[in-house]
Short mmCIF file of C-alpha atoms and ligand atoms in Angstrom, two decimals:
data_model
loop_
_atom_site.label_atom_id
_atom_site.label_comp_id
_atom_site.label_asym_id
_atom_site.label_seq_id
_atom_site.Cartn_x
_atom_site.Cartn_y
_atom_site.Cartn_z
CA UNK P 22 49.54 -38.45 -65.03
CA UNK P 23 47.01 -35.52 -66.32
CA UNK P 24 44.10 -35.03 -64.13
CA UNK P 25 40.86 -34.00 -65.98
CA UNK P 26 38.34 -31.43 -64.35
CA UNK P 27 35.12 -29.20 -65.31
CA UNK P 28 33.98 -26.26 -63.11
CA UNK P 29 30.98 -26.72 -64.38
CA UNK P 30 31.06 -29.86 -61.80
CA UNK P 31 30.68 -27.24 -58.97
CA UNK P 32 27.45 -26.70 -59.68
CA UNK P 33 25.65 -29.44 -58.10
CA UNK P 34 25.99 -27.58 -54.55
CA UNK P 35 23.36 -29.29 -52.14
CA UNK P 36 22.81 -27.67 -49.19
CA UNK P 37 21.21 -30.49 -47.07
CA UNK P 38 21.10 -33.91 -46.62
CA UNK P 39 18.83 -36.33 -44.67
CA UNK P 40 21.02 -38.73 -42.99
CA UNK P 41 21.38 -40.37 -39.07
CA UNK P 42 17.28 -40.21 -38.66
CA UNK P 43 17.65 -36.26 -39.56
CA UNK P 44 18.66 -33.12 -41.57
CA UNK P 45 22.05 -32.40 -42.20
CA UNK P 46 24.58 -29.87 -43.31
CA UNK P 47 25.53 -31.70 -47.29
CA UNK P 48 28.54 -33.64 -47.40
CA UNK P 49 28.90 -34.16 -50.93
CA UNK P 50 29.57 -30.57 -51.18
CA UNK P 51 31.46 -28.65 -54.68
CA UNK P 52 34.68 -27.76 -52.06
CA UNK P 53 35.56 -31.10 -52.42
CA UNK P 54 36.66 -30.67 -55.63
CA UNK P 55 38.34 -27.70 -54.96
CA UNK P 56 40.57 -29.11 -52.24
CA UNK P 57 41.82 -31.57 -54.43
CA UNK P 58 42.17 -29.21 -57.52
CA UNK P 59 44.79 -26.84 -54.80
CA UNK P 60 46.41 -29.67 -53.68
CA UNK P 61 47.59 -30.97 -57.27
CA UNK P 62 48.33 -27.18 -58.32
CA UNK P 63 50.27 -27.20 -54.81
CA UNK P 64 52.77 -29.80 -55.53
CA UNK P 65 52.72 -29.45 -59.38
CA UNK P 66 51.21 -32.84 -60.02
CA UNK P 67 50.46 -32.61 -63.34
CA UNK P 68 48.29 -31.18 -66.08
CA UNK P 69 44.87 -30.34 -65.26
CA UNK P 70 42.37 -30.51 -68.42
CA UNK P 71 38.80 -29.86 -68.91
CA UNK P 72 37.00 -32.86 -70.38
CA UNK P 73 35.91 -33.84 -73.41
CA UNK P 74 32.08 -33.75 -74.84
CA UNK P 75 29.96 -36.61 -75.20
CA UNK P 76 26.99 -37.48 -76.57
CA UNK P 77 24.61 -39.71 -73.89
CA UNK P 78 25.32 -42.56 -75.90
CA UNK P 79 28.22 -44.42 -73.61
CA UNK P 80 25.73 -42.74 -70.60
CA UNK P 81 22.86 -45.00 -71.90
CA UNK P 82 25.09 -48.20 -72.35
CA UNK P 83 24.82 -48.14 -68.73
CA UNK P 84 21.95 -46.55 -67.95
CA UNK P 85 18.51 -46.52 -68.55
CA UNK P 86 16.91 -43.82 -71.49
CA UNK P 87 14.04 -43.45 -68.79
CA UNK P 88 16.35 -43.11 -66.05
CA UNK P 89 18.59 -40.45 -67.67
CA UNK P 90 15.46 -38.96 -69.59
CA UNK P 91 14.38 -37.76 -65.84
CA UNK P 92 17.65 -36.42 -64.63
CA UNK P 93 17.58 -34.50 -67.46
CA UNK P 94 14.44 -33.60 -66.79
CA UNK P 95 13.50 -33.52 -63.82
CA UNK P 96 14.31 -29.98 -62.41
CA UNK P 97 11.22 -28.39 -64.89
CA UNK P 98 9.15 -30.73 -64.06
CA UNK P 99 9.92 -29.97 -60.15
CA UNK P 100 9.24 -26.39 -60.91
CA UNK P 101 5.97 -27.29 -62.86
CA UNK P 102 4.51 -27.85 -59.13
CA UNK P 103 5.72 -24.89 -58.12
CA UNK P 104 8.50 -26.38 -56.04
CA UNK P 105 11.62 -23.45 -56.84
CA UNK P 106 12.63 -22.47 -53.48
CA UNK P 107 14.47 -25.84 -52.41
CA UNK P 108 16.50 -28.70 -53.65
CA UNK P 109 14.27 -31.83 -53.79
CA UNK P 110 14.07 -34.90 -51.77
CA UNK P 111 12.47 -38.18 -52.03
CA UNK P 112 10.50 -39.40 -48.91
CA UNK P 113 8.57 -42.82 -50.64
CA UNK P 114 10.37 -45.72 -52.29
CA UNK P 115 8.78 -49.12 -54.19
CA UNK P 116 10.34 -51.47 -51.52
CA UNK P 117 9.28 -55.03 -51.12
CA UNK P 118 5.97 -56.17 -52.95
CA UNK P 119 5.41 -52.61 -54.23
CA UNK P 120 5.10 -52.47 -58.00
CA UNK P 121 8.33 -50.93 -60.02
CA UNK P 122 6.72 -51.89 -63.44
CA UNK P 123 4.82 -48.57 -63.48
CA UNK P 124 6.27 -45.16 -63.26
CA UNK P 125 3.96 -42.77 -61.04
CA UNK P 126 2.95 -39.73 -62.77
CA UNK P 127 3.57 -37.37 -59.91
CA UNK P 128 6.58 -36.05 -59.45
CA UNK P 129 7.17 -37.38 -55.96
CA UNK P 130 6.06 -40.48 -57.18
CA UNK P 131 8.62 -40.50 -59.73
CA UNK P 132 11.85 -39.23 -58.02
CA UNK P 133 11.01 -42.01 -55.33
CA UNK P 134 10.90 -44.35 -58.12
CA UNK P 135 14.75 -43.75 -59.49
CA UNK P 136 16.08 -43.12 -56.05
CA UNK P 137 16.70 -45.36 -53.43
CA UNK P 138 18.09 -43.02 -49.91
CA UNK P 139 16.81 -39.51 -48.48
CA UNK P 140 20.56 -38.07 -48.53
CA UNK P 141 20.95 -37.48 -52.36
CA UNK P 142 18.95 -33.84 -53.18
CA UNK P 143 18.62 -32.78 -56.58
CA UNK P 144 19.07 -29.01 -57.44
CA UNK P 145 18.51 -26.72 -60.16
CA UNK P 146 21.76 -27.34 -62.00
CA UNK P 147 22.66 -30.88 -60.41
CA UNK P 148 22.29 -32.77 -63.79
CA UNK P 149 24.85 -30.49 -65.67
CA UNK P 150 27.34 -31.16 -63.00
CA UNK P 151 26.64 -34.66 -63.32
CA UNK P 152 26.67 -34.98 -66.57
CA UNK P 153 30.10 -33.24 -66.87
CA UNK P 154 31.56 -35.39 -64.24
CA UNK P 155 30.63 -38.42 -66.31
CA UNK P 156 32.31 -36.86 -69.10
CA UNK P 157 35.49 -36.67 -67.09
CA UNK P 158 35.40 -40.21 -66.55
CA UNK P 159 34.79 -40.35 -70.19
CA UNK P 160 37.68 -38.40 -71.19
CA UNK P 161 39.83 -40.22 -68.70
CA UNK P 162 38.67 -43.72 -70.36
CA UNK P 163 39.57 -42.55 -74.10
CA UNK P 164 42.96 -41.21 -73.01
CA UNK P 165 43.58 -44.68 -71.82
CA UNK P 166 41.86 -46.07 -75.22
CA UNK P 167 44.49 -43.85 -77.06
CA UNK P 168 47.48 -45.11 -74.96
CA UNK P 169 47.75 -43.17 -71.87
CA UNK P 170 49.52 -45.68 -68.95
CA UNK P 171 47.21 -43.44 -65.91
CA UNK P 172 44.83 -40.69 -65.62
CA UNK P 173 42.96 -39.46 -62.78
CA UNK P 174 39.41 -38.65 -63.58
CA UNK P 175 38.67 -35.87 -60.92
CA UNK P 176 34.76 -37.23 -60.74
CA UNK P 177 32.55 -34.90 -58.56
CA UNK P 178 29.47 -36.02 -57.86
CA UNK P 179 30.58 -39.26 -57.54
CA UNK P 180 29.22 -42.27 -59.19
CA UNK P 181 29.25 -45.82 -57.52
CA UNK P 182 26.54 -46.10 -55.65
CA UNK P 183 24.23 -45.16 -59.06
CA UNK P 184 22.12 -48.14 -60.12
CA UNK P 185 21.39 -48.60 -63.90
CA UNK P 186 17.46 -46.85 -63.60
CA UNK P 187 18.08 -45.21 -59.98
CA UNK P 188 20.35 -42.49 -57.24
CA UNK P 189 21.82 -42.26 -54.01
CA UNK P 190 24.35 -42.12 -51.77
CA UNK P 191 25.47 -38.68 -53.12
CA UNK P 192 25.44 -40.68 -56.48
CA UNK P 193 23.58 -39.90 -59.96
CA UNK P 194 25.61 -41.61 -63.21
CA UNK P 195 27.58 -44.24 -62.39
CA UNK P 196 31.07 -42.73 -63.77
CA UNK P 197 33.80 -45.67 -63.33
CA UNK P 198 30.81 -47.96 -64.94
CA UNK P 199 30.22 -45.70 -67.70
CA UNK P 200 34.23 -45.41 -68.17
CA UNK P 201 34.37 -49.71 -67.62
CA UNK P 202 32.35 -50.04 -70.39
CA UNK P 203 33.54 -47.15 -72.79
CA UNK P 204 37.11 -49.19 -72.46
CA UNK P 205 35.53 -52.26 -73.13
CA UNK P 206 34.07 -51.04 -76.26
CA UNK P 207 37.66 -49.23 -77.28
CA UNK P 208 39.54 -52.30 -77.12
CA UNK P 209 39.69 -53.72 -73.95
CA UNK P 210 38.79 -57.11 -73.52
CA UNK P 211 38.73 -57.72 -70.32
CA UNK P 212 38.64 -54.83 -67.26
CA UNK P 213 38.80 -54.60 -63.62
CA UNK P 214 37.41 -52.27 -61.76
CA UNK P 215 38.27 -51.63 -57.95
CA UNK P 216 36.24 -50.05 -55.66
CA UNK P 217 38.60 -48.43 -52.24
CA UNK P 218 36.14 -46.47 -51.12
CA UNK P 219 34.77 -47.15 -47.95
CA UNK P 220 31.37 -47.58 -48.51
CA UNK P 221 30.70 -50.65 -50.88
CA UNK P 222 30.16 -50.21 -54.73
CA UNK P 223 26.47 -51.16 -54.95
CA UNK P 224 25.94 -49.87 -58.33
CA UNK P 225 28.90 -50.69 -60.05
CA UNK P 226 28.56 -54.43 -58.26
CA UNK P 227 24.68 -54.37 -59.74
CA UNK P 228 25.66 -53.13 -63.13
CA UNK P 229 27.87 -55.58 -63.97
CA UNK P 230 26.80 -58.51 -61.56
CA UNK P 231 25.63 -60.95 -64.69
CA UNK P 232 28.88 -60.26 -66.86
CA UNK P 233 32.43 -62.01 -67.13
CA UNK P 234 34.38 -59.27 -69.11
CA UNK P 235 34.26 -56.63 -66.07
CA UNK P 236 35.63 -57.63 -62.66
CA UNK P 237 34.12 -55.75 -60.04
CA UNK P 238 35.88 -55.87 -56.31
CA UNK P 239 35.29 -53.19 -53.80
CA UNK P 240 36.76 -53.10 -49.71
CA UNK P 241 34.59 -51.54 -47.78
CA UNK P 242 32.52 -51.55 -44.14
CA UNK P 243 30.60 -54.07 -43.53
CA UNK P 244 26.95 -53.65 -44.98
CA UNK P 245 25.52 -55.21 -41.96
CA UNK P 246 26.60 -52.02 -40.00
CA UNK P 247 27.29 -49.25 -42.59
CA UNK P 248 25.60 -47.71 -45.95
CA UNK P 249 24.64 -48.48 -48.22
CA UNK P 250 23.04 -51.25 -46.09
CA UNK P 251 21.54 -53.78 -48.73
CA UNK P 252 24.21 -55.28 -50.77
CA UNK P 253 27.91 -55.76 -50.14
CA UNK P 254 28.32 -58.86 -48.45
CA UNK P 255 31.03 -61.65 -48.73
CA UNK P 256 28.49 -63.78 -50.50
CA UNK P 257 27.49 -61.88 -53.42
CA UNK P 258 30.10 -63.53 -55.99
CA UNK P 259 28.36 -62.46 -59.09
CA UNK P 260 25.82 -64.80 -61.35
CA UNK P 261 25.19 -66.57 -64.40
CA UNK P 262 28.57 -65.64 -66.42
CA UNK P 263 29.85 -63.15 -64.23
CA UNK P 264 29.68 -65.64 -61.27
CA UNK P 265 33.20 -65.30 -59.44
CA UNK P 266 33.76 -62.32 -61.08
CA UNK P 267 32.21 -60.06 -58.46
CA UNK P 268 34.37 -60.27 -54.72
CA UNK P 269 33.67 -58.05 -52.10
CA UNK P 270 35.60 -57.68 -48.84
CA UNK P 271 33.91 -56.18 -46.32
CA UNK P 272 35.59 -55.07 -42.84
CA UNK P 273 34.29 -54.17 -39.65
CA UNK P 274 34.26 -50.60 -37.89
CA UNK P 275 37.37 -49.31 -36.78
CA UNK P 276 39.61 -51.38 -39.23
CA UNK P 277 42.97 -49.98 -39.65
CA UNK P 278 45.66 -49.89 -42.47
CA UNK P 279 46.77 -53.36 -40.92
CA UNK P 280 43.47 -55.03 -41.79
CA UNK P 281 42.85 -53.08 -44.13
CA UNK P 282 45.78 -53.89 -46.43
CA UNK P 283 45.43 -57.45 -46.55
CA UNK P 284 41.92 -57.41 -48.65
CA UNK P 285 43.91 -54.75 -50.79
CA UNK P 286 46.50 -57.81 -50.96
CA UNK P 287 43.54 -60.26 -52.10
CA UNK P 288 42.05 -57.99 -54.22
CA UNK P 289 45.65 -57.53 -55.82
CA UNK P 290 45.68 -60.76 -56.54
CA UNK P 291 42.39 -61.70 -58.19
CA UNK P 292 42.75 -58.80 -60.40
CA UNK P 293 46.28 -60.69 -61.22
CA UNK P 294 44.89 -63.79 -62.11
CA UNK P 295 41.96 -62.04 -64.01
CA UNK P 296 44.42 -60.35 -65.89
CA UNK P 297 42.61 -56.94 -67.33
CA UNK P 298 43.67 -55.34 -70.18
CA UNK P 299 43.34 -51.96 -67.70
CA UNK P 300 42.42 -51.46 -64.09
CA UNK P 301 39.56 -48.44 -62.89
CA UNK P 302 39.94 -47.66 -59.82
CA UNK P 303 36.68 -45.83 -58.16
CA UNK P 304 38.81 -44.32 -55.59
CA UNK P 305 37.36 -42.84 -52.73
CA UNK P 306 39.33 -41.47 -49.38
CA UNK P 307 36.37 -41.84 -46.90
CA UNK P 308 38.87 -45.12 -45.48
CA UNK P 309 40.57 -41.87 -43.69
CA UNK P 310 40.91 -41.86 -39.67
CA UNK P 311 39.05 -38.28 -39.68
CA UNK P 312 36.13 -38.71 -42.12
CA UNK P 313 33.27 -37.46 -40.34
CA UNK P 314 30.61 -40.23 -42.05
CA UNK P 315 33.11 -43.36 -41.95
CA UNK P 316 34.76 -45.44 -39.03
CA UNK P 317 37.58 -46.74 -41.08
CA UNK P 318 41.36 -46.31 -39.54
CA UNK P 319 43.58 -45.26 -42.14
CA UNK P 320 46.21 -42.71 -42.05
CA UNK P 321 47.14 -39.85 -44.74
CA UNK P 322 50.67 -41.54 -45.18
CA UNK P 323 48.89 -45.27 -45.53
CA UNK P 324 47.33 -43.43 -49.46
CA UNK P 325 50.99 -43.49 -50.62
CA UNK P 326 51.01 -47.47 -50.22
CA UNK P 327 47.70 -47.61 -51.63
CA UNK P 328 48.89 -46.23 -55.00
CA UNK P 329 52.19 -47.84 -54.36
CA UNK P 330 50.77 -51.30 -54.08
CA UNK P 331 48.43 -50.85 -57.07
CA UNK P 332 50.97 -49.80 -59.40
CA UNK P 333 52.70 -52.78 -58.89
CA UNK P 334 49.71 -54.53 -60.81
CA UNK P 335 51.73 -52.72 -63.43
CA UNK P 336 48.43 -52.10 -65.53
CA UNK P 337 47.02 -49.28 -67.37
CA UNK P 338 45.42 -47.48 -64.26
CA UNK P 339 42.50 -45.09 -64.59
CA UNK P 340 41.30 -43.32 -60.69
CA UNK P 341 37.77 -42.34 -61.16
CA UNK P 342 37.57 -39.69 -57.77
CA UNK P 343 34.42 -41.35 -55.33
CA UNK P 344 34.20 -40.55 -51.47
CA UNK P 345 35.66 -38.65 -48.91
CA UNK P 346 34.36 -36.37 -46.87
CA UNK P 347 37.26 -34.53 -44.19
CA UNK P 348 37.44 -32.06 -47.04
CA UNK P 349 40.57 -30.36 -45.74
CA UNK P 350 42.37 -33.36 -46.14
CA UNK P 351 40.65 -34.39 -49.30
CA UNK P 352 43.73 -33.18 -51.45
CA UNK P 353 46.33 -34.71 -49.56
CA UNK P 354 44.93 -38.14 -48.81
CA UNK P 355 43.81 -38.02 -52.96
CA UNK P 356 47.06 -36.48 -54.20
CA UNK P 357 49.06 -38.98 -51.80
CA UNK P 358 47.34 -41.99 -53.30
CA UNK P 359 47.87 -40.66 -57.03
CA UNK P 360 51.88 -39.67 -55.86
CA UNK P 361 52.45 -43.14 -54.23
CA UNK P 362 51.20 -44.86 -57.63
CA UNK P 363 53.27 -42.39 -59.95
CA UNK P 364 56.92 -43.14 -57.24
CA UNK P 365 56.79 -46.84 -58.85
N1 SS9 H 429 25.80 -42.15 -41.44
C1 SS9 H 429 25.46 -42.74 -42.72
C2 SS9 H 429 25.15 -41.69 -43.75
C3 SS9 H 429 25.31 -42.27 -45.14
N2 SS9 H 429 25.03 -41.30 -46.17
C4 SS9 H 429 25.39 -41.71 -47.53
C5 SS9 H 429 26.87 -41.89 -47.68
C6 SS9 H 429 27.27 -41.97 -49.14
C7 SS9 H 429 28.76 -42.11 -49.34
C8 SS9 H 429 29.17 -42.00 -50.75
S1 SS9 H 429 30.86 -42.40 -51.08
ZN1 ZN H 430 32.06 -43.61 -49.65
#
């Protein structure tokens, strides 16, 4: 299985987040990346390649040209009001009965407008990093277009909590979405995409919520208790063709491998009786016992049987890297997952 990686990923390196009611040391930070890049070389995983290039084109089949025109933009403009010395944050959001039809002129206005939490800051080189991390998942997808039976798309920032015209939750392009649909227009009919991260999938659940040719499933805390708060639940099936075609399983704080392994069981299934023509998996390790933001259970050993189980789907498997925040045991709990899949 090759793993693809850009340094130029690193860059996004925010130094705070707002998070818990305050300021925070960043999470979402470019060691990450780094821990699992050691831990592959460590054990001799695999190659590691740089991605491909892209134009935005598969970007905007997913997302927004107004939406991606201010990523792109958006540091200048910052700048323009004389805002250099720090990263930027949102602080004012259209919720309910505020108007989303028109885009405020002012920058603050703006970045509130494709945003939707405090803990996502934008720097002065985040959309290059972003935009190379979607061209990982890229590269990943049209490996598997050309034949490839795995890959493991080493995505940092990660991408499932990105909306179609809006960021958060350390999230700016949606990568496993943008990689769904690059697959689906490279010959596969039908896809699944699986979401083991520990917070729920929002935006790759929104994305494809009206649609029957991508099945979207994430495990995850409950929403009623964890981020990202507003969508998640049990309910949420999917609508108009894509109804039963979205399935979420969210678990309760504290749930360990026990629990936790019987909606990975469930999930197995529907994606067996869906029958994709290749299975993304937005895989994030923030399920781990020692993750310092999540209050799942799971032990480093318990990512072996994660891989193992899903490789017994026996599908063309592309990992799309979300969560996971114990950096130091980033690379093991990631490698483990990709090493338990590979065993089969
Ligand atoms: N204590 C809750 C802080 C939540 N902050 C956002 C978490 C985003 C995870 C992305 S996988
Ligand atoms: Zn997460």
């Amino acid at each position: 299985m090759k793993t693809i990686f850009s340094p130029d990923q690193m860059l996004h390196a925010p130094q705070f987040e707002v998070s818990d009611g305050k300021l925070e040391p960043a999470k979402e930070i470019p060691s990450r990346a780094q821990m699992v890049l050691d831990r592959l070389k460590a054990v001799q995983f695999g190659e590691i390649i740089e991605p491909r290039s892209f134009s935005l084109d598969p970007i905007l089949k997913i997302h927004a040209s107004d939406y991606i025109e201010f990523l792109s933009d958006f540091w200048r403009l910052w700048t323009e009001e004389g805002r250099t010395e720090q990263e930027a944050f949102p602080f004012v959001w259209p919720v309910r009965q505020l108007r989303t039809d028109i885009v405020p002129d002012q920058i603050d206005g703006k970045l509130g407008h494709y945003s939707f939490d405090a803990g996502t800051p934008m720097g002065p080189h985040t959309w290059t990093a972003v935009r190379r991390s979607a061209e990982t998942a890229l590269t990943g997808a049209a490996m598997m277009a050309e034949g490839a039976r795995s890959a493991f798309a080493l995505c940092r920032p990660p991408g499932h909590h990105a909306h179609k015209s809006f960021f958060g939750g350390y999230c700016f392009i949606n990568n496993a979405a943008v990689a769904a649909q690059y697959l689906r227009d490279h010959g596969a009919k039908r896809v699944s995409v699986f979401d083991v991260d520990y917070h729920h999938g929002n935006g790759t659940q929104a994305i494809f919520y009206d649609r029957a040719d991508v099945q979207f499933l994430s495990i995850h805390a409950d929403p009623k208790v964890e981020f990202p708060y507003y969508l998640g639940h049990a309910d949420e099936k999917g609508v108009g063709e894509g109804e039963e075609f979205n399935l979420n399983y969210p678990l309760p704080h504290g749930t360990p491998w026990e629990v936790w392994s019987r909606a990975l069981e469930e999930g197995c299934a529907s994606i067996e009786a869906y029958k994709p023509d290749v299975l993304v998996v937005s895989l994030g390790m923030d399920t781990f016992e020692k993750d310092p933001i999540s209050q799942f259970k799971l032990k480093s050993e318990e990512f072996n049987l994660i891989g193992e189980r899903l490789a017994k789907l026996g599908l063309p498997t592309l990992f799309i890297m979300e969560g996971g925040y114990a950096v130091e045991d980033l690379g093991v709990n990631c490698v483990n997952t990709l090493t338990g899949f590979r065993q089969r």
